[in-house]
Amino acid sequence: MNGIPYGYLKHSLQLQPVQTIDHAPSKTAARALWALVLTGIVLRLLQYFGDAALSLDEIAIARNVLERDLWHLLTAPLAYDQTAPKGFLLATKIATNLFGSSDYALRLFPLICSLVALIAFWRVAARVLDGAGAPIAVALFAAAMPFLAYSAVVKQYASDVAVSVLLSWLALHLLVLRHL
């Protein structure tokens, strides 16, 4: 059961703590993690500044964000058979109000979410995985094609990943505090 941050076995209808792990990576692992995170950041920035053409779904979301005022964007159903979380629409609308209607402005919030997810994943992996586990996990997360692609699309997928990883980080932190 090595590598499980906080597992619980159901035994006799009672939850019992199995193991507590709170690793501090070695200096070599810490350097490797930094290098992998920086690599992931560079890959995401290359994807973002690659300025690929918008897909039809992205165009539909972009038109909703650009053509509607904030009230109608957040309260009325989206046009063009689209759905998106209100927080994503709000963040994208703010970005376009601040930086104009460019593809870069439309994709800014997904990029930020992707970078936040990468950093949060690094923190979680460094805390719960020992040995080569953390660098391998961070390398896979940093270079995973879906996560790289999500960093530069006008869709909510990068924010979904960021929220999931941030909630995992928060849960881990709360469990550590609980066991102090």
Short mmCIF file of C-alpha atoms in Angstrom, two decimals:
data_model
loop_
_atom_site.label_atom_id
_atom_site.label_comp_id
_atom_site.label_asym_id
_atom_site.label_seq_id
_atom_site.Cartn_x
_atom_site.Cartn_y
_atom_site.Cartn_z
CA MET A 1 0.00 0.00 0.00
CA ASN A 2 3.02 2.25 -0.39
CA GLY A 3 2.25 5.55 -2.09
CA ILE A 4 -1.30 5.91 -0.82
CA PRO A 5 -1.56 9.23 1.00
CA TYR A 6 -4.44 8.34 3.28
CA GLY A 7 -6.21 5.09 2.74
CA TYR A 8 -9.02 3.67 4.75
CA LEU A 9 -10.06 0.07 5.02
CA LYS A 10 -13.63 -0.71 5.81
CA HIS A 11 -13.42 -3.24 8.59
CA SER A 12 -16.36 -4.20 10.78
CA LEU A 13 -18.31 -1.16 9.55
CA GLN A 14 -15.65 1.19 10.93
CA LEU A 15 -13.23 3.29 8.95
CA GLN A 16 -9.70 2.90 10.24
CA PRO A 17 -6.65 4.85 9.10
CA VAL A 18 -4.20 2.62 7.29
CA GLN A 19 -1.17 4.79 6.65
CA THR A 20 0.05 8.37 6.73
CA ILE A 21 2.65 9.49 4.22
CA ASP A 22 4.15 12.96 4.08
CA HIS A 23 7.28 12.77 1.93
CA ALA A 24 9.82 15.47 1.40
CA PRO A 25 11.60 14.81 -1.90
CA SER A 26 15.39 14.47 -1.94
CA LYS A 27 17.41 17.34 -3.39
CA THR A 28 17.86 15.43 -6.64
CA ALA A 29 14.15 14.66 -6.88
CA ALA A 30 13.30 18.27 -6.02
CA ARG A 31 15.55 19.51 -8.83
CA ALA A 32 14.01 17.00 -11.23
CA LEU A 33 10.52 18.12 -10.21
CA TRP A 34 11.43 21.78 -10.82
CA ALA A 35 12.82 20.92 -14.25
CA LEU A 36 9.71 18.92 -15.13
CA VAL A 37 7.37 21.69 -13.99
CA LEU A 38 9.33 24.25 -16.02
CA THR A 39 9.18 21.91 -19.02
CA GLY A 40 5.40 21.62 -18.57
CA ILE A 41 5.09 25.40 -18.38
CA VAL A 42 7.12 25.84 -21.57
CA LEU A 43 5.05 23.20 -23.39
CA ARG A 44 1.81 24.92 -22.36
CA LEU A 45 3.11 28.31 -23.45
CA LEU A 46 4.21 26.88 -26.80
CA GLN A 47 0.72 25.44 -27.26
CA TYR A 48 -0.88 28.76 -26.32
CA PHE A 49 1.36 30.92 -28.51
CA GLY A 50 1.12 28.40 -31.36
CA ASP A 51 -2.18 30.16 -32.08
CA ALA A 52 -3.98 27.23 -33.68
CA ALA A 53 -7.24 27.98 -35.46
CA LEU A 54 -10.37 27.81 -33.33
CA SER A 55 -12.51 24.69 -33.71
CA LEU A 56 -16.24 25.01 -34.43
CA ASP A 57 -17.08 24.41 -30.76
CA GLU A 58 -14.58 27.07 -29.70
CA ILE A 59 -16.02 29.51 -32.23
CA ALA A 60 -19.50 28.87 -30.86
CA ILE A 61 -18.37 29.57 -27.27
CA ALA A 62 -16.38 32.61 -28.44
CA ARG A 63 -19.39 34.04 -30.24
CA ASN A 64 -21.51 33.64 -27.12
CA VAL A 65 -18.87 35.38 -24.99
CA LEU A 66 -18.21 38.18 -27.47
CA GLU A 67 -21.76 38.85 -28.67
CA ARG A 68 -23.59 38.86 -25.33
CA ASP A 69 -23.47 41.21 -22.41
CA LEU A 70 -22.46 39.66 -19.10
CA TRP A 71 -26.00 39.39 -17.75
CA HIS A 72 -27.32 37.45 -20.75
CA LEU A 73 -24.17 35.36 -20.99
CA LEU A 74 -24.67 34.12 -17.43
CA THR A 75 -28.48 33.92 -17.24
CA ALA A 76 -29.73 32.80 -20.65
CA PRO A 77 -29.04 29.48 -22.38
CA LEU A 78 -26.07 29.70 -24.72
CA ALA A 79 -26.66 29.82 -28.46
CA TYR A 80 -25.23 27.42 -31.03
CA ASP A 81 -25.99 24.29 -28.95
CA GLN A 82 -23.33 25.12 -26.37
CA THR A 83 -23.08 24.70 -22.63
CA ALA A 84 -20.33 25.89 -20.32
CA PRO A 85 -19.94 26.54 -16.60
CA LYS A 86 -20.83 30.05 -15.54
CA GLY A 87 -17.43 30.58 -13.89
CA PHE A 88 -15.65 29.72 -17.14
CA LEU A 89 -17.89 32.11 -19.09
CA LEU A 90 -17.35 34.87 -16.53
CA ALA A 91 -13.56 34.46 -16.55
CA THR A 92 -13.47 34.40 -20.35
CA LYS A 93 -15.70 37.47 -20.56
CA ILE A 94 -13.44 39.33 -18.13
CA ALA A 95 -10.36 38.36 -20.17
CA THR A 96 -11.95 39.60 -23.40
CA ASN A 97 -13.09 42.83 -21.73
CA LEU A 98 -9.55 43.45 -20.46
CA PHE A 99 -7.52 42.26 -23.44
CA GLY A 100 -9.84 42.44 -26.45
CA SER A 101 -11.46 39.78 -28.58
CA SER A 102 -8.33 38.00 -29.75
CA ASP A 103 -7.85 34.25 -29.64
CA TYR A 104 -5.19 34.85 -26.99
CA ALA A 105 -7.67 36.63 -24.71
CA LEU A 106 -10.26 33.90 -25.25
CA ARG A 107 -7.69 31.22 -24.35
CA LEU A 108 -6.10 33.05 -21.42
CA PHE A 109 -8.24 31.51 -18.67
CA PRO A 110 -7.68 27.93 -19.87
CA LEU A 111 -3.92 28.62 -19.98
CA ILE A 112 -3.93 29.96 -16.42
CA CYS A 113 -5.98 26.98 -15.25
CA SER A 114 -3.59 24.57 -16.93
CA LEU A 115 -0.59 26.21 -15.25
CA VAL A 116 -2.33 26.15 -11.87
CA ALA A 117 -3.21 22.47 -12.32
CA LEU A 118 0.41 21.63 -13.19
CA ILE A 119 1.78 23.39 -10.12
CA ALA A 120 -0.87 21.90 -7.83
CA PHE A 121 -0.24 18.42 -9.23
CA TRP A 122 3.48 18.85 -8.60
CA ARG A 123 2.76 19.74 -4.96
CA VAL A 124 0.46 16.75 -4.48
CA ALA A 125 2.85 14.32 -6.17
CA ALA A 126 5.85 15.58 -4.20
CA ARG A 127 3.94 15.11 -0.99
CA VAL A 128 2.49 11.63 -1.50
CA LEU A 129 4.95 9.80 -3.75
CA ASP A 130 8.44 8.76 -2.78
CA GLY A 131 11.50 7.84 -4.81
CA ALA A 132 11.04 8.16 -8.55
CA GLY A 133 7.24 8.20 -8.22
CA ALA A 134 6.85 11.97 -7.98
CA PRO A 135 9.10 12.85 -10.93
CA ILE A 136 7.47 10.19 -13.10
CA ALA A 137 3.96 11.38 -12.20
CA VAL A 138 4.84 15.02 -12.82
CA ALA A 139 6.53 14.15 -16.12
CA LEU A 140 3.40 12.35 -17.29
CA PHE A 141 1.14 15.21 -16.19
CA ALA A 142 3.43 17.88 -17.64
CA ALA A 143 3.65 16.23 -21.08
CA ALA A 144 0.21 14.61 -21.41
CA MET A 145 -1.24 15.67 -24.75
CA PRO A 146 -4.80 16.22 -23.52
CA PHE A 147 -3.60 18.55 -20.76
CA LEU A 148 -1.39 20.42 -23.21
CA ALA A 149 -4.25 20.74 -25.69
CA TYR A 150 -6.68 21.89 -22.96
CA SER A 151 -4.32 24.73 -22.10
CA ALA A 152 -5.08 26.46 -25.39
CA VAL A 153 -8.72 25.80 -26.23
CA VAL A 154 -11.74 28.00 -25.57
CA LYS A 155 -13.45 25.29 -23.51
CA GLN A 156 -13.69 24.61 -19.80
CA TYR A 157 -11.61 21.41 -19.76
CA ALA A 158 -8.47 22.99 -18.27
CA SER A 159 -10.54 24.51 -15.47
CA ASP A 160 -12.11 21.09 -14.81
CA VAL A 161 -8.62 19.61 -14.41
CA ALA A 162 -7.45 22.51 -12.23
CA VAL A 163 -10.43 22.27 -9.91
CA SER A 164 -9.98 18.49 -9.59
CA VAL A 165 -6.29 18.77 -8.73
CA LEU A 166 -6.84 21.73 -6.38
CA LEU A 167 -9.55 19.81 -4.52
CA SER A 168 -7.18 16.84 -4.19
CA TRP A 169 -4.48 19.15 -2.84
CA LEU A 170 -6.95 20.70 -0.39
CA ALA A 171 -8.21 17.30 0.77
CA LEU A 172 -4.65 16.11 1.32
CA HIS A 173 -3.81 19.27 3.26
CA LEU A 174 -6.89 18.89 5.45
CA LEU A 175 -6.07 15.24 6.14
CA VAL A 176 -2.54 16.17 7.16
CA LEU A 177 -3.85 18.89 9.48
CA ARG A 178 -6.34 16.45 10.96
CA HIS A 179 -3.55 14.01 11.85
CA LEU A 180 -1.20 16.55 13.45
#
